[in-house]
Coordinates of C-alpha atoms and ligand atoms in Angstrom, one line a residue:
Chain A
X1 CA 30.2 3.5 4.1
X2 CA 31.8 0.2 3.3
X3 CA 29.7 -2.9 3.2
X4 CA 30.5 -6.4 4.2
X5 CA 29.7 -9.0 1.5
X6 CA 26.6 -10.2 3.4
X7 CA 24.5 -8.4 6.0
X8 CA 22.5 -11.5 6.9
X9 CA 22.7 -15.2 6.5
X10 CA 20.7 -17.4 4.1
X11 CA 19.9 -20.4 6.4
X12 CA 18.2 -23.6 5.7
X13 CA 14.8 -23.6 7.4
X14 CA 14.6 -25.3 10.7
X15 CA 11.9 -27.9 11.4
X16 CA 9.8 -25.2 13.2
X17 CA 9.7 -21.8 14.8
X18 CA 7.8 -20.1 17.6
X19 CA 6.7 -17.3 15.1
X20 CA 6.6 -17.7 11.3
X21 CA 6.3 -14.3 9.6
X22 CA 5.1 -14.6 6.0
X23 CA 6.7 -11.9 3.7
X24 CA 10.1 -10.2 4.0
X25 CA 9.0 -6.7 2.9
X26 CA 9.5 -3.8 5.3
X27 CA 6.7 -4.8 7.6
X28 CA 7.8 -8.5 7.9
X29 CA 11.4 -7.5 8.6
X30 CA 10.4 -4.8 11.1
X31 CA 8.0 -7.1 12.9
X32 CA 10.7 -9.8 13.2
X33 CA 13.1 -7.2 14.6
X34 CA 10.8 -5.8 17.2
X35 CA 9.6 -9.3 18.2
X36 CA 13.3 -10.0 19.1
X37 CA 14.2 -6.6 20.4
X38 CA 11.1 -5.6 22.4
X39 CA 9.8 -9.0 23.4
X40 CA 12.8 -11.3 23.5
X41 CA 11.1 -13.6 20.9
X42 CA 14.0 -14.7 18.8
X43 CA 12.8 -18.1 17.5
X44 CA 11.4 -16.4 14.4
X45 CA 11.6 -17.1 10.7
X46 CA 10.6 -14.6 8.0
X47 CA 9.6 -16.6 4.9
X48 CA 9.9 -14.8 1.5
X49 CA 8.7 -16.2 -1.8
X50 CA 11.1 -14.1 -3.8
X51 CA 14.1 -12.1 -2.6
X52 CA 14.3 -10.0 0.5
X53 CA 12.3 -6.8 0.1
X54 CA 11.7 -7.2 -3.6
X55 CA 8.0 -6.5 -3.4
X56 CA 6.4 -3.1 -2.6
X57 CA 9.3 -2.3 -0.4
X58 CA 11.5 -2.0 -3.5
X59 CA 8.9 -0.2 -5.5
X60 CA 7.5 2.5 -3.4
X61 CA 8.2 6.3 -3.6
X62 CA 9.2 6.4 0.1
X63 CA 7.1 9.3 1.3
X64 CA 6.9 9.4 5.0
X65 CA 4.4 11.6 6.9
X66 CA 1.9 11.5 9.7
X67 CA -0.6 14.2 8.8
X68 CA -3.7 12.0 8.6
X69 CA -7.1 13.4 9.6
X70 CA -8.5 11.0 12.2
X71 CA -7.1 10.6 15.7
X72 CA -6.6 6.8 15.3
X73 CA -4.5 7.3 12.1
X74 CA -2.6 10.3 13.4
X75 CA -1.6 8.2 16.5
X76 CA -0.2 5.2 14.6
X77 CA 1.5 7.2 11.8
X78 CA 3.0 9.7 14.3
X79 CA 4.3 6.8 16.4
X80 CA 5.9 5.6 13.2
X81 CA 7.3 9.0 12.3
X82 CA 8.9 9.2 15.8
X83 CA 10.5 5.8 15.3
X84 CA 11.9 7.0 11.9
X85 CA 13.5 9.9 13.6
X86 CA 15.7 7.6 15.6
X87 CA 16.0 4.7 13.2
X88 CA 19.4 5.3 11.7
X89 CA 20.9 5.3 15.3
X90 CA 18.7 2.4 16.4
X91 CA 19.7 0.1 13.6
X92 CA 23.3 1.6 13.2
X93 CA 22.7 2.1 9.5
X94 CA 22.3 5.3 7.5
X95 CA 18.8 5.0 6.0
X96 CA 19.1 8.5 4.5
X97 CA 16.0 9.7 6.3
X98 CA 15.5 13.3 5.0
X99 CA 13.0 15.4 6.8
X100 CA 12.6 17.8 3.9
X101 CA 8.9 18.4 4.4
X102 CA 5.8 17.3 2.5
X103 CA 3.4 19.6 0.8
X104 CA -0.2 18.5 0.0
X105 CA -1.6 20.9 -2.6
X106 CA -5.2 22.2 -2.6
X107 CA -6.7 23.0 -6.0
X108 CA -10.4 23.7 -5.2
X109 CA -12.4 25.3 -2.5
X110 CA -13.5 21.9 -1.0
X111 CA -9.8 21.0 -1.1
X112 CA -8.9 24.1 0.8
X113 CA -11.5 23.5 3.5
X114 CA -10.5 19.9 3.9
X115 CA -6.9 20.9 4.1
X116 CA -7.3 23.6 6.7
X117 CA -9.5 21.2 8.7
X118 CA -6.8 18.6 8.6
X119 CA -4.1 21.1 9.7
X120 CA -6.3 21.9 12.7
X121 CA -6.9 18.2 13.4
X122 CA -3.2 17.5 13.1
X123 CA -2.2 20.2 15.6
X124 CA -4.7 19.0 18.1
X125 CA -3.0 15.6 17.8
X126 CA 0.5 17.0 18.2
X127 CA 1.4 16.5 14.6
X128 CA 3.3 19.4 13.0
X129 CA 1.2 21.0 10.3
X130 CA 0.9 24.4 8.7
X131 CA -1.4 25.9 6.0
X132 CA 0.6 27.8 3.3
X133 CA -0.7 30.3 0.8
X134 CA 0.2 30.0 -2.9
X135 CA 2.9 32.7 -2.3
X136 CA 4.3 30.7 0.6
X137 CA 4.2 27.5 -1.5
X138 CA 6.1 29.3 -4.3
X139 CA 8.7 30.5 -1.9
X140 CA 9.3 27.0 -0.7
X141 CA 9.3 25.4 -4.2
X142 CA 10.3 28.1 -6.7
X143 CA 9.9 25.8 -9.7
X144 CA 6.1 25.2 -9.0
X145 CA 3.6 26.9 -11.3
X146 CA 1.2 28.9 -9.1
X147 CA -0.5 30.7 -11.9
X148 CA -4.2 31.0 -11.2
X149 CA -4.8 30.3 -14.9
X150 CA -4.2 26.6 -14.5
X151 CA -7.1 24.2 -14.9
X152 CA -6.4 23.2 -11.3
X153 CA -4.6 26.2 -9.8
X154 CA -2.6 25.9 -6.6
X155 CA -4.8 27.5 -3.9
X156 CA -2.5 26.7 -1.1
X157 CA -1.1 23.6 0.6
X158 CA -0.7 21.9 3.9
X159 CA 2.9 21.5 5.0
X160 CA 4.4 19.0 7.4
X161 CA 8.0 20.0 8.0
X162 CA 9.0 16.8 9.8
X163 CA 7.8 14.6 6.9
X164 CA 10.1 13.4 4.2
X165 CA 11.7 10.4 2.4
X166 CA 14.1 7.6 3.2
X167 CA 16.1 5.1 1.2
X168 CA 13.9 2.1 1.1
X169 CA 16.6 -0.5 0.4
X170 CA 18.7 0.7 3.3
X171 CA 15.7 0.5 5.6
X172 CA 15.1 -3.2 4.5
X173 CA 18.7 -4.1 4.8
X174 CA 19.1 -2.4 8.2
X175 CA 16.1 -4.2 9.7
X176 CA 17.3 -7.5 8.1
X177 CA 20.8 -7.2 9.5
X178 CA 19.5 -6.2 12.9
X179 CA 17.0 -9.0 13.0
X180 CA 19.6 -11.5 11.8
X181 CA 22.0 -10.3 14.6
X182 CA 19.2 -11.1 17.1
X183 CA 18.9 -14.7 15.8
X184 CA 16.0 -14.3 13.3
X185 CA 16.1 -16.6 10.3
X186 CA 15.5 -14.8 7.0
X187 CA 14.5 -17.5 4.4
X188 CA 14.3 -16.4 0.8
X189 CA 12.8 -18.3 -2.2
X190 CA 10.4 -19.9 0.2
X191 CA 6.8 -19.4 -0.8
X192 CA 4.0 -20.3 1.6
X193 CA 1.5 -22.4 -0.3
X194 CA -0.8 -23.7 2.4
X195 CA -1.4 -24.4 6.1
X196 CA -1.7 -27.5 8.2
X197 CA -4.5 -27.2 10.8
X198 CA -5.5 -28.8 14.0
X199 CA -8.9 -27.5 14.9
X200 CA -8.8 -23.7 15.1
X201 CA -5.0 -23.6 15.1
X202 CA -2.4 -23.7 12.4
X203 CA 0.3 -26.2 13.2
X204 CA 2.6 -25.7 10.2
X205 CA 2.9 -23.7 7.0
X206 CA 3.5 -25.6 3.8
X207 CA 6.1 -24.0 1.6
X208 CA 8.0 -24.5 -1.6
X209 CA 10.8 -25.7 0.6
X210 CA 8.7 -28.1 2.7
X211 CA 6.5 -27.9 5.7
X212 CA 7.7 -25.7 8.6
X213 CA 6.0 -25.9 12.0
X214 CA 4.7 -22.7 13.5
X215 CA 3.7 -21.7 17.0
X216 CA 2.2 -18.5 15.7
X217 CA 1.8 -17.2 12.1
X218 CA 2.1 -13.5 11.2
X219 CA 0.8 -12.5 7.8
X220 CA 2.9 -9.7 6.2
X221 CA 2.3 -10.4 2.6
X222 CA 0.8 -7.0 1.5
X223 CA -0.8 -7.4 -2.0
X224 CA -0.9 -11.2 -1.5
X225 CA -2.7 -11.4 1.8
X226 CA -6.1 -12.3 0.3
X227 CA -4.5 -15.3 -1.3
X228 CA -3.2 -16.6 2.1
X229 CA -6.5 -15.7 3.8
X230 CA -8.3 -17.8 1.2
X231 CA -6.1 -20.8 2.1
X232 CA -6.9 -20.1 5.8
X233 CA -10.6 -19.9 5.1
X234 CA -11.5 -16.4 6.1
X235 CA -12.4 -13.3 4.0
X236 CA -10.8 -9.9 3.9
X237 CA -12.1 -6.6 2.6
X238 CA -9.2 -6.1 0.3
X239 CA -8.7 -5.6 -3.5
X240 CA -5.2 -6.0 -4.9
X241 CA -4.4 -3.4 -7.5
X242 CA -1.3 -2.4 -9.5
X243 CA 0.3 0.9 -8.4
X244 CA 2.8 2.5 -10.7
X245 CA 5.7 4.8 -10.3
X246 CA 8.5 6.2 -12.4
X247 CA 11.9 7.9 -12.3
X248 CA 13.6 10.4 -14.6
X249 CA 17.2 10.4 -15.5
X250 CA 19.6 12.0 -12.9
X251 CA 19.2 15.8 -12.8
X252 CA 20.7 18.7 -10.9
X253 CA 18.9 19.4 -7.7
X254 CA 15.7 21.4 -8.5
X255 CA 13.3 20.2 -5.8
X256 CA 14.1 19.8 -2.1
X257 CA 10.6 19.2 -0.8
X258 CA 8.1 16.5 -1.4
X259 CA 5.0 17.7 -3.3
X260 CA 1.8 15.8 -3.5
X261 CA -1.5 16.5 -5.1
X262 CA -4.4 14.3 -4.8
X263 CA -6.7 16.3 -7.0
X264 CA -4.5 16.0 -10.1
X265 CA -3.0 12.8 -8.8
X266 CA 0.7 13.1 -8.9
X267 CA 3.4 13.3 -6.2
X268 CA 7.0 13.9 -6.7
X269 CA 10.3 14.2 -4.9
X270 CA 13.9 14.3 -6.0
X271 CA 16.0 11.4 -4.7
X272 CA 19.4 12.0 -3.2
X273 CA 21.1 10.9 -6.4
X274 CA 19.1 13.3 -8.5
X275 CA 16.3 11.4 -10.2
X276 CA 12.8 12.7 -10.0
X277 CA 10.6 10.0 -8.4
X278 CA 6.9 10.3 -9.3
X279 CA 3.8 8.2 -8.6
X280 CA 0.1 8.3 -9.3
X281 CA -3.1 6.6 -8.3
X282 CA -3.8 2.9 -8.6
X283 CA -4.8 1.2 -11.8
X284 CA -8.6 0.7 -11.5
X285 CA -8.7 -3.1 -12.0
X286 CA -7.8 -5.9 -9.6
X287 CA -4.3 -7.1 -10.6
X288 CA -1.5 -9.3 -9.4
X289 CA 0.7 -8.7 -12.4
X290 CA 3.4 -6.2 -11.4
X291 CA 2.5 -3.9 -14.3
X292 CA -0.2 -1.4 -15.0
X293 CA -1.6 0.6 -17.9
X294 CA 0.3 3.3 -19.7
X295 CA -2.4 5.9 -19.6
X296 CA -2.0 6.1 -15.9
X297 CA 1.6 7.2 -16.4
X298 CA 0.5 9.6 -19.1
X299 CA -2.0 11.4 -16.9
X300 CA 0.4 11.6 -13.9
X301 CA 3.0 13.2 -16.2
X302 CA 0.5 15.6 -17.7
X303 CA -0.3 16.8 -14.1
X304 CA 3.4 16.9 -13.2
X305 CA 4.3 19.0 -16.3
X306 CA 1.4 21.4 -15.6
X307 CA 2.6 22.0 -12.1
X308 CA 6.3 21.9 -12.9
X309 CA 6.8 23.2 -16.4
X310 CA 10.6 22.5 -16.4
X311 CA 9.9 18.8 -16.0
X312 CA 8.7 18.8 -19.7
X313 CA 12.4 18.4 -20.7
X314 CA 13.2 15.5 -18.4
X315 CA 13.2 12.0 -19.7
X316 CA 11.5 9.0 -18.1
X317 CA 14.0 6.4 -17.4
X318 CA 11.9 3.6 -15.9
X319 CA 8.3 2.8 -14.9
X320 CA 7.2 -0.1 -12.7
X321 CA 4.4 -1.3 -10.5
X322 CA 3.8 -3.0 -7.2
X323 CA 0.7 -4.8 -6.0
X324 CA -1.1 -2.9 -3.3
X325 CA -3.8 -4.2 -0.9
X326 CA -6.5 -1.6 -0.8
X327 CA -9.1 -1.6 2.0
X328 CA -12.5 0.1 1.8
X329 CA -11.6 2.9 4.2
X330 CA -8.0 3.4 3.1
X331 CA -6.8 2.2 6.6
X332 CA -4.8 -0.9 7.5
X333 CA -6.1 -4.1 9.0
X334 CA -4.0 -5.2 12.0
X335 CA -4.7 -7.7 14.7
X336 CA -6.2 -11.1 15.3
X337 CA -8.0 -13.4 12.8
X338 CA -10.6 -16.1 13.0
X339 CA -7.8 -18.6 13.2
X340 CA -6.5 -18.7 16.8
X341 CA -2.7 -18.4 16.3
X342 CA -2.7 -16.4 13.0
X343 CA -2.3 -12.7 13.0
X344 CA -2.8 -10.2 10.2
X345 CA -1.2 -7.0 9.1
X346 CA -2.4 -5.8 5.7
X347 CA -4.5 -3.2 3.9
X348 CA -1.8 -0.5 4.0
X349 CA -2.5 -0.2 0.3
X350 CA -0.7 2.7 -1.3
X351 CA 0.7 4.2 1.9
X352 CA 2.4 1.6 4.1
X353 CA 6.1 2.4 3.7
X354 CA 5.8 5.3 6.1
X355 CA 4.3 2.8 8.6
X356 CA 7.2 0.3 8.4
X357 CA 8.6 1.0 11.9
X358 CA 5.3 1.7 13.5
X359 CA 3.5 -1.2 12.1
X360 CA 6.3 -3.6 12.9
X361 CA 6.4 -2.2 16.5
X362 CA 2.6 -2.6 17.2
X363 CA 2.3 -5.8 15.3
X364 CA 5.1 -7.5 17.2
X365 CA 3.4 -6.4 20.4
X366 CA 0.1 -7.7 19.2
X367 CA 1.7 -11.1 18.4
X368 CA 3.6 -11.3 21.6
X369 CA 0.6 -10.6 23.8
X370 CA -2.2 -12.2 21.7
X371 CA -4.3 -9.0 21.7
X372 CA -4.2 -5.8 19.7
X373 CA -1.7 -3.2 20.7
X374 CA -3.6 0.0 21.8
X375 CA -2.6 1.8 18.7
X376 CA -3.7 -1.1 16.5
X377 CA -7.0 -1.6 18.3
X378 CA -9.0 0.7 16.0
X379 CA -7.7 -1.2 13.0
X380 CA -8.9 -4.7 13.7
X381 CA -10.9 -6.7 11.2
X382 CA -13.9 -6.2 13.5
X383 CA -14.4 -2.7 12.4
X384 CA -16.1 -3.8 9.2
X385 CA -18.7 -5.6 11.3
X386 CA -19.2 -2.9 13.9
X387 CA -19.1 -0.1 11.3
X388 CA -16.4 1.8 13.1
X389 CA -14.4 2.5 10.0
X390 CA -11.4 4.9 10.0
X391 CA -12.3 6.6 6.8
X392 CA -9.2 8.2 5.5
X393 CA -10.6 8.0 1.9
X394 CA -13.0 10.8 2.5
X395 CA -10.3 12.9 4.1
X396 CA -7.7 14.8 2.1
X397 CA -4.1 13.7 1.7
X398 CA -4.9 10.0 1.8
X399 CA -2.7 8.8 -1.0
X400 CA 0.7 7.3 -0.1
Chain B
X1 CA -3.6 -0.1 -21.7
X2 CA -6.0 -3.0 -21.7
X3 CA -8.2 -3.7 -24.7
X4 CA -11.6 -4.3 -23.2
X5 CA -14.0 -6.4 -25.3
X6 CA -17.4 -4.7 -24.7
X7 CA -20.0 -7.3 -25.6
X8 CA -22.1 -4.5 -27.3
X9 CA -19.4 -2.5 -29.0
X10 CA -16.4 -4.8 -29.5
X11 CA -12.8 -4.2 -28.3
X12 CA -12.2 -0.6 -27.1
X13 CA -9.5 1.1 -25.1
X14 CA -9.6 0.8 -21.3
X15 CA -9.9 4.6 -20.9
X16 CA -13.5 4.3 -22.2
X17 CA -14.5 2.2 -19.3
X18 CA -15.0 2.3 -15.6
X19 CA -14.2 -0.7 -13.4
X20 CA -16.9 -2.1 -11.1
X21 CA -15.1 -4.7 -9.1
X22 CA -16.3 -8.2 -8.2
X23 CA -19.4 -9.4 -10.1
X24 CA -22.3 -11.4 -8.6
X25 CA -22.4 -9.7 -5.2
X26 CA -26.1 -9.9 -4.8
X27 CA -28.1 -7.5 -2.6
X28 CA -29.3 -9.6 0.4
X29 CA -32.9 -10.7 -0.2
X30 CA -33.9 -9.6 3.3
X31 CA -31.3 -7.0 4.5
X32 CA -33.1 -6.4 7.8
X33 CA -32.6 -10.1 8.6
X34 CA -28.8 -10.0 8.1
X35 CA -26.5 -10.3 11.1
X36 CA -23.9 -7.6 11.4
X37 CA -21.3 -10.2 10.0
X38 CA -23.5 -11.0 7.1
X39 CA -24.0 -7.4 6.3
X40 CA -20.2 -6.8 6.5
X41 CA -19.8 -9.7 4.1
X42 CA -22.1 -8.1 1.6
X43 CA -20.8 -4.6 2.0
X44 CA -17.0 -5.1 2.5
X45 CA -15.7 -8.6 2.0
X46 CA -14.6 -9.4 -1.5
X47 CA -13.0 -12.2 -3.4
X48 CA -9.6 -11.1 -4.5
X49 CA -8.2 -14.1 -6.3
X50 CA -4.9 -14.4 -8.1
X51 CA -6.2 -16.0 -11.3
X52 CA -9.6 -15.9 -13.0
X53 CA -12.0 -13.3 -11.7
X54 CA -15.6 -12.5 -12.5
X55 CA -15.9 -8.7 -12.5
X56 CA -18.0 -5.8 -13.7
X57 CA -17.2 -3.1 -16.3
X58 CA -19.1 -0.1 -17.4
X59 CA -18.6 1.3 -20.9
X60 CA -18.9 4.9 -19.6
X61 CA -17.6 6.7 -22.7
X62 CA -19.2 4.3 -25.2
X63 CA -22.6 2.6 -25.0
X64 CA -22.9 3.4 -21.3
X65 CA -24.0 -0.2 -20.5
X66 CA -22.7 -2.5 -17.7
X67 CA -21.4 -6.0 -18.4
X68 CA -19.5 -8.7 -16.7
X69 CA -16.2 -10.2 -17.7
X70 CA -14.0 -13.1 -16.7
X71 CA -10.5 -11.8 -16.6
X72 CA -7.2 -13.2 -15.3
X73 CA -5.7 -11.0 -12.6
X74 CA -2.1 -12.0 -13.4
X75 CA -2.0 -12.1 -17.2
X76 CA -4.9 -9.6 -17.5
X77 CA -6.3 -11.7 -20.3
X78 CA -10.1 -11.6 -20.9
X79 CA -11.7 -15.1 -21.2
X80 CA -15.3 -14.1 -21.6
X81 CA -17.7 -11.2 -21.4
X82 CA -21.4 -11.6 -20.7
X83 CA -24.6 -9.7 -19.8
X84 CA -25.3 -8.6 -16.3
X85 CA -27.5 -10.9 -14.2
X86 CA -26.5 -13.9 -16.2
X87 CA -24.1 -16.6 -15.0
X88 CA -20.5 -16.6 -16.2
X89 CA -19.7 -19.0 -19.0
X90 CA -17.2 -21.7 -18.2
X91 CA -14.0 -20.4 -16.7
X92 CA -10.7 -21.7 -18.2
X93 CA -8.9 -24.1 -16.0
Ligands
FAD1 C1 4.5 2.4 -6.7 C2 4.3 2.4 -5.2 C3 4.5 3.6 -4.6 C4 4.3 3.7 -3.2 N1 4.6 4.8 -2.5 C5 4.5 4.9 -1.2 C6 4.9 6.1 -0.5 O1 5.4 7.1 -1.1 N2 4.8 6.1 0.9 C7 4.3 5.0 1.6 O2 4.1 5.2 2.8 N3 3.9 3.9 0.9 C8 4.0 3.8 -0.4 N4 3.6 2.6 -1.1 C9 3.0 1.5 -0.3 C10 4.1 0.6 0.4 O3 5.1 0.3 -0.6 C11 3.4 -0.6 1.0 O4 2.3 -0.3 1.7 C12 4.4 -1.4 1.9 O5 5.6 -1.6 1.3 C13 3.7 -2.7 2.2 O6 4.5 -3.4 3.2 P1 5.7 -4.4 2.9 O7 6.9 -3.5 2.7 O8 5.8 -5.3 3.9 O9 5.3 -5.0 1.5 P2 6.1 -5.9 0.5 O10 7.5 -5.4 0.3 O11 5.2 -6.0 -0.8 O12 6.2 -7.3 1.2 C14 5.3 -8.4 1.1 C15 6.2 -9.6 0.8 O13 5.4 -10.7 1.0 C16 5.9 -11.7 0.1 N5 4.9 -12.7 -0.1 C17 3.7 -12.6 -0.7 N6 3.1 -13.8 -0.7 C18 3.9 -14.7 -0.1 C19 3.9 -16.1 0.2 N7 2.8 -16.9 -0.1 N8 5.0 -16.7 0.8 C20 6.1 -16.0 1.1 N9 6.2 -14.7 0.8 C21 5.1 -14.0 0.3 C22 6.1 -10.8 -1.2 O14 7.0 -11.5 -2.1 C23 6.7 -9.6 -0.6 O15 8.1 -9.5 -0.6 C24 3.8 2.5 -2.5 C25 3.6 1.3 -3.2 C26 3.9 1.3 -4.5 C27 3.7 0.0 -5.2
ZN2 ZN1 -20.0 -0.6 -25.2

């Protein structure tokens, strides 16, 4: 594929916009695109404090799946997965979406029970899911160690064949180009620092490049959403944590499936170029520094080498961290806010890359109509008051 | 890895500790009198500042005591540690 020099323009901000989206990660870009494409709302700016898609969008391990336990989650993630399946065509850009399947390993009897339950729940929701025995896991992934002597032996796995990975940069660039083509302004190096109010409404956002008037404001700032909410005067049930990942040097192809294990906390895939991409759990403390503690890397590698003994000879090339916005029930917060014309999309935590098209789609619809899209309705901020949590933490396979 | 200054044991590796999140989230004096929104505030809503943060740590693999700390969430620097149920010493500006 040959690239033009620029896929989108770098315009000066106008005096104001109908919709101002804060944050040009995957979710902000997808939201702007669907506002224009699905709702004809093209007077839109996406404001980004750094460079386009340099936050979690550039730092995630790109696992895409929809095998969540609860009906509400399965519905929104499966909506997203269906959009992924048509996205290269839709955006006319090869996003290297590879449906190579995702395995979620079970290492204990409770794991096995949770996993089988989740397979059954997934099937009832029309999500492809299978339960594999250790022998079947070994057949799919010959390099995995299925010895029952391990401290945490592989007792089986759930398998979602339609799940996989995509190239995160291509996804961001594809949405950016498509949004730009529909008239959206993508404004980088533009940090939102405050809000101008008239009663219950925001009239303008204050930025490092001056004030910009806003008919509606859509928060899409992932790990920084609490900082903006504080400026707006409402509270969110979020904690921002560092989440780390790493890559090895380029290797011959040894792994053509995504393997995740919550119990020993590692997940791995092999990127198209050949590097092993691995991630772990969050660092325990609240943190906005884009770095975490090395012992987290050490323990994820210990787990990886136990499961894949040949990885012991690979070298780590790079480690890094993003800032993820973790909610109490490991589900997103999507919908209206106490401020009349401000909308929120956050709380995707460690697992929002897979939701990029789906979240953008339902969030745009929510903004356009001023009420939650049906798929977003279970995920509004109200659920923390009513108690109707969507508790994906308790369920297996929650991470990423 | 962070070096966490336990007020009872001195600086120790982070792996000896468990993190307890925001400090000073007091149990409501009369829980039954809380509105649903107040209860949600106690249970779920949290300060999540980019900057100085009063938080709880538990020295689980050491003296097994809880304490509070004021730590910066960008630099990760500790400004102070202090006993539970006491007010934080002055926060650097
Ligand atoms: C190491 C790691 C691994 C992960 N692995 C996976 C995975 O395998 N699968 C999966 O589904 N998810 C994964 N995730 C989670 C996923 O990356 C996030 O949930 C998702 O990217 C969040 O949406 P976003 O792309 O819009 O966020 P971001 O790309 O972080 O976008 C938010 C943007 O807002 C900008 N911003 C913040 N404050 C302001 C402001 N005041 N003014 C202007 N702009 C502002 C930021 O600079 C940033 O660009 C992972 C995350 C990390 C860190
Ligand atoms: Zn101690």
